[in-house]
């Protein structure tokens, strides 16, 4: 189960970054094609990732039996991963209805307010935090030969993707407010 979860997490990371990149191009106006397929694929992989995460967390919790207080204190990173994942999950629910609604198979954009911009930026920050704290364990689980170097390189790529997404959100907000 852990091996399948590792592959799902790796695929989800790639799909989410592609979704962020395509969505950024859509927000700044350089693309007119929404990548709906990426959204649905990311949602399916997210569902699997959450299910596996809950199952594995349950296994860990059951194995404690009375040692929970000490375990929580000694395994701060484990719980940071779970908390950051919960933050991402909550913000993804907000993100789903952020940009528009579909009525009679027609998509209508909703005004992009300061609250939505804040939600967009919080989602990017939570996603970056969650991916960053999980990169080294993911590299180890995938059998990377030098996980420290490879996770550091992946964090640089993550930083670029997040920068593009933040810039796109700000450009989109400015266009809604003043153009």
Tab-separated table of C-alpha atoms in Angstrom:
chain	number	residue	atom	x	y	z
A	1	UNK	CA	0.000	0.000	0.000
A	2	UNK	CA	2.850	2.409	0.783
A	3	UNK	CA	4.406	1.876	-2.654
A	4	UNK	CA	1.134	2.651	-4.439
A	5	UNK	CA	0.675	5.708	-2.223
A	6	UNK	CA	4.168	6.889	-3.170
A	7	UNK	CA	3.355	6.607	-6.873
A	8	UNK	CA	0.010	8.379	-6.389
A	9	UNK	CA	1.732	11.196	-4.455
A	10	UNK	CA	4.401	11.615	-7.141
A	11	UNK	CA	1.794	11.666	-9.922
A	12	UNK	CA	-0.381	14.100	-7.958
A	13	UNK	CA	2.570	16.445	-7.467
A	14	UNK	CA	3.297	16.520	-11.203
A	15	UNK	CA	-0.371	16.957	-12.151
A	16	UNK	CA	-0.913	19.741	-9.601
A	17	UNK	CA	2.151	21.618	-10.845
A	18	UNK	CA	0.956	21.246	-14.453
A	19	UNK	CA	-2.512	22.413	-13.397
A	20	UNK	CA	-0.948	25.435	-11.681
A	21	UNK	CA	1.111	26.279	-14.746
A	22	UNK	CA	-1.800	25.897	-17.196
A	23	UNK	CA	-4.096	27.791	-14.846
A	24	UNK	CA	-1.537	30.579	-14.535
A	25	UNK	CA	-1.384	30.957	-18.306
A	26	UNK	CA	-5.178	31.039	-18.364
A	27	UNK	CA	-5.323	33.727	-15.642
A	28	UNK	CA	-2.811	36.046	-17.295
A	29	UNK	CA	-4.567	35.670	-20.634
A	30	UNK	CA	-1.928	33.867	-22.700
A	31	UNK	CA	-4.086	30.764	-23.036
A	32	UNK	CA	-7.760	30.324	-23.744
A	33	UNK	CA	-8.004	26.552	-23.156
A	34	UNK	CA	-8.910	25.477	-19.641
A	35	UNK	CA	-7.338	22.129	-18.815
A	36	UNK	CA	-10.430	20.495	-17.346
A	37	UNK	CA	-8.896	17.038	-17.766
A	38	UNK	CA	-5.991	18.011	-15.473
A	39	UNK	CA	-8.461	19.236	-12.856
A	40	UNK	CA	-10.426	15.984	-12.863
A	41	UNK	CA	-7.260	13.878	-12.847
A	42	UNK	CA	-5.887	15.923	-9.936
A	43	UNK	CA	-9.193	15.505	-8.064
A	44	UNK	CA	-9.136	11.723	-8.565
A	45	UNK	CA	-5.504	11.461	-7.468
A	46	UNK	CA	-6.217	13.748	-4.512
A	47	UNK	CA	-9.034	11.441	-3.425
A	48	UNK	CA	-6.691	8.446	-3.580
A	49	UNK	CA	-3.941	10.386	-1.783
A	50	UNK	CA	-6.304	11.380	1.044
A	51	UNK	CA	-7.644	7.822	1.373
A	52	UNK	CA	-4.137	6.338	1.518
A	53	UNK	CA	-2.998	9.070	3.917
A	54	UNK	CA	-5.908	8.416	6.265
A	55	UNK	CA	-5.349	4.651	6.146
A	56	UNK	CA	-1.620	4.966	6.831
A	57	UNK	CA	-2.164	7.528	9.587
A	58	UNK	CA	-4.729	5.178	11.160
A	59	UNK	CA	-2.216	2.315	11.059
A	60	UNK	CA	0.388	4.511	12.729
A	61	UNK	CA	-2.052	5.736	15.357
A	62	UNK	CA	-3.204	2.179	16.197
A	63	UNK	CA	0.393	1.004	16.550
A	64	UNK	CA	1.062	3.601	19.261
A	65	UNK	CA	-1.188	2.238	22.041
A	66	UNK	CA	-0.313	4.487	24.958
A	67	UNK	CA	2.827	6.049	23.525
A	68	UNK	CA	0.948	8.798	21.666
A	69	UNK	CA	2.219	11.771	23.672
A	70	UNK	CA	5.859	10.856	23.203
A	71	UNK	CA	5.298	9.897	19.563
A	72	UNK	CA	3.703	13.242	18.678
A	73	UNK	CA	6.561	15.157	20.244
A	74	UNK	CA	9.304	13.072	18.610
A	75	UNK	CA	7.725	12.921	15.164
A	76	UNK	CA	7.050	16.562	14.492
A	77	UNK	CA	7.639	16.186	10.727
A	78	UNK	CA	5.067	13.396	10.453
A	79	UNK	CA	2.410	15.630	12.006
A	80	UNK	CA	3.512	18.687	10.009
A	81	UNK	CA	2.850	16.647	6.856
A	82	UNK	CA	-0.637	15.737	8.078
A	83	UNK	CA	-1.487	19.293	9.180
A	84	UNK	CA	-0.227	20.825	5.927
A	85	UNK	CA	-2.237	18.249	3.971
A	86	UNK	CA	-5.376	19.186	5.892
A	87	UNK	CA	-4.745	22.873	5.164
A	88	UNK	CA	-4.359	22.091	1.450
A	89	UNK	CA	-7.545	20.018	1.447
A	90	UNK	CA	-9.578	22.824	3.025
A	91	UNK	CA	-8.180	25.412	0.609
A	92	UNK	CA	-8.755	23.158	-2.422
A	93	UNK	CA	-12.461	23.058	-1.553
A	94	UNK	CA	-12.413	26.870	-1.574
A	95	UNK	CA	-10.429	26.874	-4.842
A	96	UNK	CA	-12.965	24.698	-6.683
A	97	UNK	CA	-15.659	27.366	-6.684
A	98	UNK	CA	-13.365	30.380	-6.748
A	99	UNK	CA	-13.317	31.377	-10.417
A	100	UNK	CA	-16.740	30.649	-11.812
A	101	UNK	CA	-19.863	28.530	-12.067
A	102	UNK	CA	-21.394	26.429	-14.810
A	103	UNK	CA	-25.047	26.947	-15.649
A	104	UNK	CA	-26.690	25.145	-18.555
A	105	UNK	CA	-23.247	24.088	-19.825
A	106	UNK	CA	-22.085	27.708	-19.962
A	107	UNK	CA	-19.209	28.832	-17.741
A	108	UNK	CA	-19.618	32.221	-16.039
A	109	UNK	CA	-16.691	33.974	-14.362
A	110	UNK	CA	-17.252	35.323	-10.871
A	111	UNK	CA	-15.659	38.610	-9.756
A	112	UNK	CA	-12.156	37.996	-8.407
A	113	UNK	CA	-12.147	39.867	-5.096
A	114	UNK	CA	-9.417	40.484	-2.546
A	115	UNK	CA	-10.767	37.584	-0.460
A	116	UNK	CA	-10.413	35.239	-3.436
A	117	UNK	CA	-6.886	36.521	-4.085
A	118	UNK	CA	-6.031	35.841	-0.435
A	119	UNK	CA	-7.495	32.331	-0.760
A	120	UNK	CA	-5.492	31.771	-3.948
A	121	UNK	CA	-2.256	32.903	-2.265
A	122	UNK	CA	-2.996	30.810	0.836
A	123	UNK	CA	-3.566	27.748	-1.352
A	124	UNK	CA	-0.243	28.288	-3.108
A	125	UNK	CA	1.549	28.731	0.228
A	126	UNK	CA	-0.103	25.656	1.779
A	127	UNK	CA	0.594	23.576	-1.329
A	128	UNK	CA	4.236	24.700	-1.406
A	129	UNK	CA	4.614	23.916	2.309
A	130	UNK	CA	2.999	20.494	1.943
A	131	UNK	CA	5.071	19.530	-1.090
A	132	UNK	CA	8.292	20.921	0.423
A	133	UNK	CA	7.982	18.985	3.707
A	134	UNK	CA	7.191	15.808	1.755
A	135	UNK	CA	9.836	16.024	-0.986
A	136	UNK	CA	12.675	14.305	0.846
A	137	UNK	CA	10.506	11.390	2.068
A	138	UNK	CA	9.069	11.101	-1.448
A	139	UNK	CA	12.554	11.017	-2.974
A	140	UNK	CA	13.574	8.337	-0.467
A	141	UNK	CA	10.452	6.279	-1.177
A	142	UNK	CA	11.068	6.532	-4.927
A	143	UNK	CA	14.596	5.213	-4.412
A	144	UNK	CA	16.506	8.326	-5.451
A	145	UNK	CA	20.240	7.890	-5.093
A	146	UNK	CA	20.866	11.343	-3.588
A	147	UNK	CA	17.595	12.417	-1.926
A	148	UNK	CA	19.029	15.579	-0.308
A	149	UNK	CA	20.310	17.008	-3.584
A	150	UNK	CA	17.287	15.879	-5.583
A	151	UNK	CA	14.750	17.228	-3.090
A	152	UNK	CA	16.678	20.520	-3.019
A	153	UNK	CA	16.520	20.718	-6.828
A	154	UNK	CA	12.821	19.874	-6.757
A	155	UNK	CA	12.243	22.657	-4.203
A	156	UNK	CA	13.812	25.118	-6.639
A	157	UNK	CA	11.423	23.958	-9.380
A	158	UNK	CA	8.542	24.216	-6.894
A	159	UNK	CA	9.583	27.779	-6.067
A	160	UNK	CA	9.476	28.745	-9.759
A	161	UNK	CA	6.019	27.194	-10.238
A	162	UNK	CA	4.717	28.931	-7.099
A	163	UNK	CA	6.187	32.249	-8.233
A	164	UNK	CA	4.406	31.967	-11.579
A	165	UNK	CA	1.114	31.068	-9.849
A	166	UNK	CA	1.403	33.994	-7.399
A	167	UNK	CA	2.196	36.414	-10.218
A	168	UNK	CA	-0.730	35.102	-12.294
A	169	UNK	CA	-3.130	35.507	-9.362
A	170	UNK	CA	-2.000	39.096	-8.803
A	171	UNK	CA	-2.267	39.933	-12.523
A	172	UNK	CA	-5.751	38.401	-12.644
A	173	UNK	CA	-6.819	40.365	-9.557
A	174	UNK	CA	-5.480	43.623	-11.016
A	175	UNK	CA	-7.291	42.981	-14.291
A	176	UNK	CA	-10.591	42.386	-12.443
A	177	UNK	CA	-10.203	45.528	-10.349
A	178	UNK	CA	-8.880	48.119	-12.775
A	179	UNK	CA	-9.247	46.930	-16.332
